[in-house]
Amino acid sequence: MSSSSPPGNTPSPPPAPSSPPLGHPEITVDGQRVLSQLENTATLGRASSKLSDIPTIAQGLSTIQLGPANSLNPLGHRTTRDVSADVDHGPGDTSDARSVSSGRSSKSGFRKRLSRFFKGDPKDKETVLTSVASSAPVTLVGTEGRIQSATPDRDTVPVSLGLHSPPHSAEMSSTPLIVPATQPQPSPAASGTLRVDIFPENVIKPIYKTDLPKPHARVDKTPQLVYCCSLLSKAREPFQLTSDSDVSLGPPLDDKEKEWVQLIDPVLQDRYRWLVEQLVRAFADNPLKASDVVTEIVLVGPILDRDIYRSLLSCFIFKFEQTTTLDVTLLQGLVQLVECASSGYLVDDDLVRIATVLSKELSITHIGTSDYPLHLTLSLARVLDVMVAGKVKDLNRERDHQPMLQLLDGLKDSENVVQRYEATYAYQALQYAPDDETPLQVLWRYAKVAAAGAGAVSSVFKLDPEGLLKGIESLQEIGAGIVGAVSTGIEVVEALRVGTDGAIRASENKFDFMKKRSWYLALQGAALFIRQGRLSDFNLVVSQAPCRNNANFQWGVCRQLGEIVVDSLWDVPVRQQAVDFLGELYRSGSDWKPHVDVKRWILTILIQISGISDVSIKDRAVALLLNLKKDDMTEFLSSFSLSRRLPLPSTSPLLAKVQEIPKLEYDLHVLRLMRIDDYKQAVYIDPMAKLSLQATDDHLFPLMDKVKDFLASDTQVMLVLGDSGAGKSTFNRHLEHELWQEYKAGGRIPLFINLPSLERPEKDLVAEQLRTHNFLDDQIRELKLHRQFMLICDGYDESQLTSNLHTTNLFNQDGQWSVKLLVTCRTQYLGLEYRSRFEPKAVDRYARAANDLFQQAVMTPFSKEQIEDYVEHYVPLEPRTWVKKDYMDKLEAIPNLIDLVRNPFLLTLSLEALPTVVQGKTDLSRLRVTRAELYDTFVRHWMAVNKRRLEDQRLDRDNQVAFEELSEAGFEQSGVKFQQDLAAAIFVHQDGRPVVDYINKQDKSSWKAEFFSMDCETSLLRGASLLSRAGTQYRFVHRSVLEYFFSCTISGPIKEHDEFDPPVHSDTPATLPTISTHPLSQRNLVAEPSIIQFLAERVQLDSGFKDKLLDIVEQSKTDDQAVRAAANAITILVKARVRFNGADLRRIRVPGADLSGGQFDLALLQEADLTDVNLTKSWIRQADFTKAQMKGVQFGEMPYLKDDGWVYSCAYSPKGTSLAAGLMRDINIYDTSTWATTHTFEGHRGSINSIAYSPTSLQLLSGSGDSTVRLWDCKSGSCIFVLEGHTYDVSTVAFSPSGKQVASAGADKTVRLWDVQTGANLFILTGHTEWIYSISYSLDGHVVVSVGDDDMIRFFDTETGQPEEVWEAQSGFFDTETGQPEEVWEAQSGRMTRVAYSPGGLEIAVGNVYGELQFYNATAGEPTRNWKAHDESVTGVSFSPNGQWIATCSDDNTVKVWSSATGSVLSVFTGHGGRVYQVAFSPNGLQLASCSMDCTIRLWDVSSLGTGMGVEGGTNPLGSALFSPDGRVLFCGSESGAVRQYDAGSGESGPFVVYGGNPAYCLAVSPDGLRIASVGMDDEFVIVWNIATAQADLVLSGHTQEVTAIAFSADSHWIATGSRDETVRLWDARSGILDGVLEGHIDHVSFLLFSPDSHEILSGDGDGAIRAWSLDSRECRVVMRACAYVELLAISPSPNGLRVASTSAMGDAVEIWEWESGRLQQSLEFQYNARCIAFSSCGQWIGVGYSRSVWLWNFVADTSAEGGGKGGEWKCSVRIEDILGEVYSIAWKPDTLEFSTGCRNGSLQVWRLVETSASSDAWSAQLVWSAGSHVLAASDAVFADAIGLSSFNRQLLTQRCKGAVSK
């Protein structure tokens, strides 16, 4: 605490008159502006008007800085006022700060002029007044008698003391007063003159300071709380205590305070404010109002907002009025509270009421019986001071004013001297308090008072009209002059100076007349200086005041000095000087002439001072007393307190109570800071996502953006799926972190919830989580009713939930939690109908799924760019020897590793383990790393690091002994075993629930103690394990770590023994567990896909483990106890891609096994127990299931309906009891319960292109290629009407929703509306200019929409049929009631083929010929979204009845189902073998029907979305394939441009390289297998790549059109290329130099083949000509000519000579030509065009690929023919029918009868031709391996006498298999 003066301010030149002067710093007291005449009472508070605000000073709190509530003008800024507006403004309170800061040395000249001024020197008087006026901002006293505002108006002008000077006079902006550097010393007191240097300098008013609390630390003391609030206000942060507060800001903040303020955020500020408000409420609830709580509560008065302040004041007044015995503390608290009121807080009635109550209490209190009258008198005087400062007008003269005057007048004659003097002071204060006089009286009174203080012109008092007007004008200026004088310390001098001309004495006579005494104003001025710390100025005024001989003035000055002495906030020297000042006053002579009462008063004060605890002050007062009491003067005996404020409280009982009240927003803020602080993510990479599991990776999006969109939408639930380790938890925590960073008070609350850690998340999700954060039940109830949440629920799968959290928690229902729910779950955990677990239910009695409130996203693996970004951030985290390039090089060099680490968690493990993995390895291309191996390496690394940590750590004795024992046994091995045992225990005792709660007292006898007790060995192992802890909860750091360790209990890493390793006890037959205790027998692992994956990788790494699993499967044939283990074992083997083709699996027992995607071609499964086995997408072609147990088997398909011809259209009846199918001329009706044909409607003469049921299901409408529309009676099958009028094909028909009208449209470009009752043609709607393909009615039937080849969407009014307006694209949607083509929306791209209204009528879906699906807002007419739905034209669009899904079909033979909410593809069905014409949902939305040119109607189970037959996930059509020359590698070129390598024997995938950006449809491998040449579609160049490095060696550029053929010569010297430019180019294979251009073809070159000796090239072209080119002479000859218009061409050598196979655009047959004769040898007939052809290397087999099948033809020689058997024929020996897609490529393995097939759906199979005696064909094709998309392949499978097959499955298998099916 300091009282030192601040440095002075150097005056600056005055600015232009139009701007406020800048050189005059503003004088403040505690940062408050100086008060005006009527404000400058000895008050502590503020008063307010009903009309405006005025700042005042609270002296009682001036010793404790309680914080600001009002902004100050900047230091040096002069506040100006609009004089004309001062009737609405109160006194000003600013003055020149130089007098505070300059000290004695800066004021000598000023003092000299003051001295002359007191003596009446006119010159000096004018100079002083003018100088002061020009340097001090002033305000006026208003005439309305209200408490008025003194807030400065920045747009007003200054007012000077010159009564008639213009506003911008020279004096107003004159140069500031120059103060001489020296000051004369007055005579000592002994000479009769009071010293003016007792207070040698002005000081800074001290403030009360406490220790500042740390942010969010508990504030235990109310003074500390008030101090904190005052600092925050001073800091001028956006935070303000109240909008209208007016507490002085005080001195600027020091560095420590500034630093503290920077740490306090707005929420913590709100916490402080809330605490203050709660203090007031606690005080109001306190019935006793004891002195300690009163002392505590008054401290907060200056920092309250208005409403809270007024509540507190009312509480005080009420309590005081109800108290029967005077409570002095309550009385002092009330007065102190009044004095500290901020501007605008008090109203006149408050002060009148308080003053009246006090005077009434005083009137009934017996004088002399106690000290109560004195306390009441002092309190009344202080309240009257506030009233004077506020110009209270409502004091009624008769009721209030006069009785109070009489009471005080009587007290002035009290025998108690102290009482008498204080009553006199109060009496004077009441004289200055206005009563309810008339406005004229008020004007007269205030004009006289102002003039009396300033020597005003006497004309002011003339009350004639002219004088009245001039009086009003002068009053404003005079008032300003008075205030200006007061605000610079001159008011007292001006009011009390003694002159020689008698003018002032005459004015004082006026004071006598008004009963107002100048000493009252002088005391106010003195008090003002004290409040400002201007003690030297106080000293000067007291010593020079003309009224200094007045006893009342002396009495008041002594009381002020006593107040300084007892106030411990002043510095000790100042307090000692105040004691000395009292002594000087006592001893002063003729100049002061102290009255005898005053001397006794001084002694009384000194005696009180001698009782204080401060020794230095006490001793000084005692010494002075001893000196002064030599003349036998005695003190007064009255008891009173010199302090004008209550003592600072020693305790804070109210605050202690309030601290126990929970503060909701603050606790949320604490939670926010805790969660932000807890977020520790060294590296975070934004994940990408797609819309569904089946969506391709072509349209990825940042997941965070999608979640932000979700937050901004009306959607309530978002499901985020991802594989184990995909980064779901990392993303969730980052999302929470971002949301907390963005959180604003009152906003949506982000809440991260680890679902496995909660007991009942399905019932009490939010409340249970909030309780973990220590929220109380009351808070939780408030949050539930009034706040919104963003719930981020992590680990749905880990919690093993199956319930719908949104539904079971009643989210977003009335009175329930208002939430947005984001749930993350592992993809593998969900079953077929997972959406029902997450979709909100509509609030109706049917509890339908509200699919529009649900969306999902699927996290995708990292891209290479994301991996690089991760590595770049990872490397700097710790000192490492590797840089980013080192990591990336190793990741890319190790085969398949870059694919593996696309999983973020595996990437983290890999980067830690990679240096160990590659240590000592040179050829990384031969190194294989699996997920399990990464975990193995990471765990070893982790345990080694923790062992070293413990070795370096100083352990206590017990822990050291335990560590040594563990080290001796093998610390790392013991740690791994510990974690394996813990994982096993978690699965055994908690069913895999990952969070373990352990409280030692409760659980020390449970299984948990083995892992979580305080035992030294256990503690060491637990501390070194991959465990995390949160309170009493333990868990592995990641779910996959738990699963890894559990998998290790079944099969762990293969141990590489070292001679120094501790001994490892391997399992022996004697110690092997029995099959019943084997880990595989303990639980069904089918539900644990991650564990299955770890174990599947172990199978690939450890052939011994594979053999053990096969043994268990074999054991199940005879051992009942092996059944569960066998089911798990075969599930693991299938997932490990172990193929069971041709395996003997008879009588195995594997119920519940998951064999989906398994390969069981030709497998023997007779009598096997396959109960509940999943065979979805499995390859069971030619497998034998005779007498197998097959109850509950899942095949993932439904049976289809087969018709005799193409099926053009289909539709379900609205009741769902029938399905209609439109064929060529006929319509078949099927019963949906039996799928039997019930009716056939005949009559059309063309294809039935479209059919529609009436809403009642009683009628059927059909449109045909015969140009007619027919209406049928469904019950009888008879035709009701033939609607004729169309002139060409009818493409589309529709029933109106009412069933009274139908519409049709077609090739004649018209839409026709028909009356159902009469068959009349109502309207012919024109406007389209091309074929119309599709129409749809709006929901209300008032509008029909049509689309077609003219790229326009047209709307027609169905009631009027008249065209009105035609709008172009995106123009909006006209009123459907008015009719006609209302609008035209221009298609965004392509001709439109299908249109459909959504079930709610809000959207219109449109499909086009480019495979796009577009959506339009039905009310705005604007496109809303679109996506690429199919590769070819969209032929059908259908919404599910609830609008949840959209089904589409296409010319690409597929049916797809989409989420209507998200646009994500849910399923792709590829069962059709030809163009799909139409698709329709069943009325219950559970089935989907599609019809096709393949003569089938296929039925799809929509509940199996995502897992049904033919579902594709990111298909990449294979355009080319070929084996390496040695047959060990198979190369496959895809449509994406990537070329992938496969091990030809095992099917293991090798690295893939993108060899160009276009589809890789043409490949060639060099004979040495080292290089590969590729060309993309439309490319005119060829790139030759080095296979080992994947780098381009050569670029062969020169063709002018697309390259269509490539070939290497046998000696690897040449590369030949053929092109659509009809040339063959020959290149040097080593240099890439063009050697020659071979010209002569007249069509594109489609085939190239070098002769075995590399001397000739054979080339074929599209015209059928095959040419032979000599590489020596470059001569060309036409060897033969095949058919014209060749599409496919193949040449193969044969033992009997070369053969040529070709297909023509003119026919479907494959033609075989003899090379030598050039004649056609044989035509291989088929009903469809071949997609590809290829000869085997022996030339005896040719494979022909079709859509959905491959035919293998074998050349059978005719041994009886002439010439030794050169004759013969080609016979189709093998047909493979189970390829659900177009076969794009066939490649034969050199010198074998193995071949590959590549399909449009991206699947790849390798087959082996096997000669068998069991087949009449003698040959069969056995699947070797398969990769890519899976489908159910069941042709020729045998199910004779299979047990338990459902009728559903029987029908399916009857269709798919040739074998017998059990009846």
PDB file of C-alpha atoms in Angstrom, residues 292 747 792 1141 1522:
ATOM      1  CA  ASP A 292     -21.220 -10.154  11.041  1.00  0.00           C
ATOM      2  CA  GLY A 747     -25.070 -22.711 -26.024  1.00  0.00           C
ATOM      3  CA  ILE A 792     -20.724 -37.705 -28.503  1.00  0.00           C
ATOM      4  CA  ASN A1141     -12.326 -76.274 -52.466  1.00  0.00           C
ATOM      5  CA  LEU A1522      -2.327 -61.780 -68.188  1.00  0.00           C
TER       6      LEU A1522
END
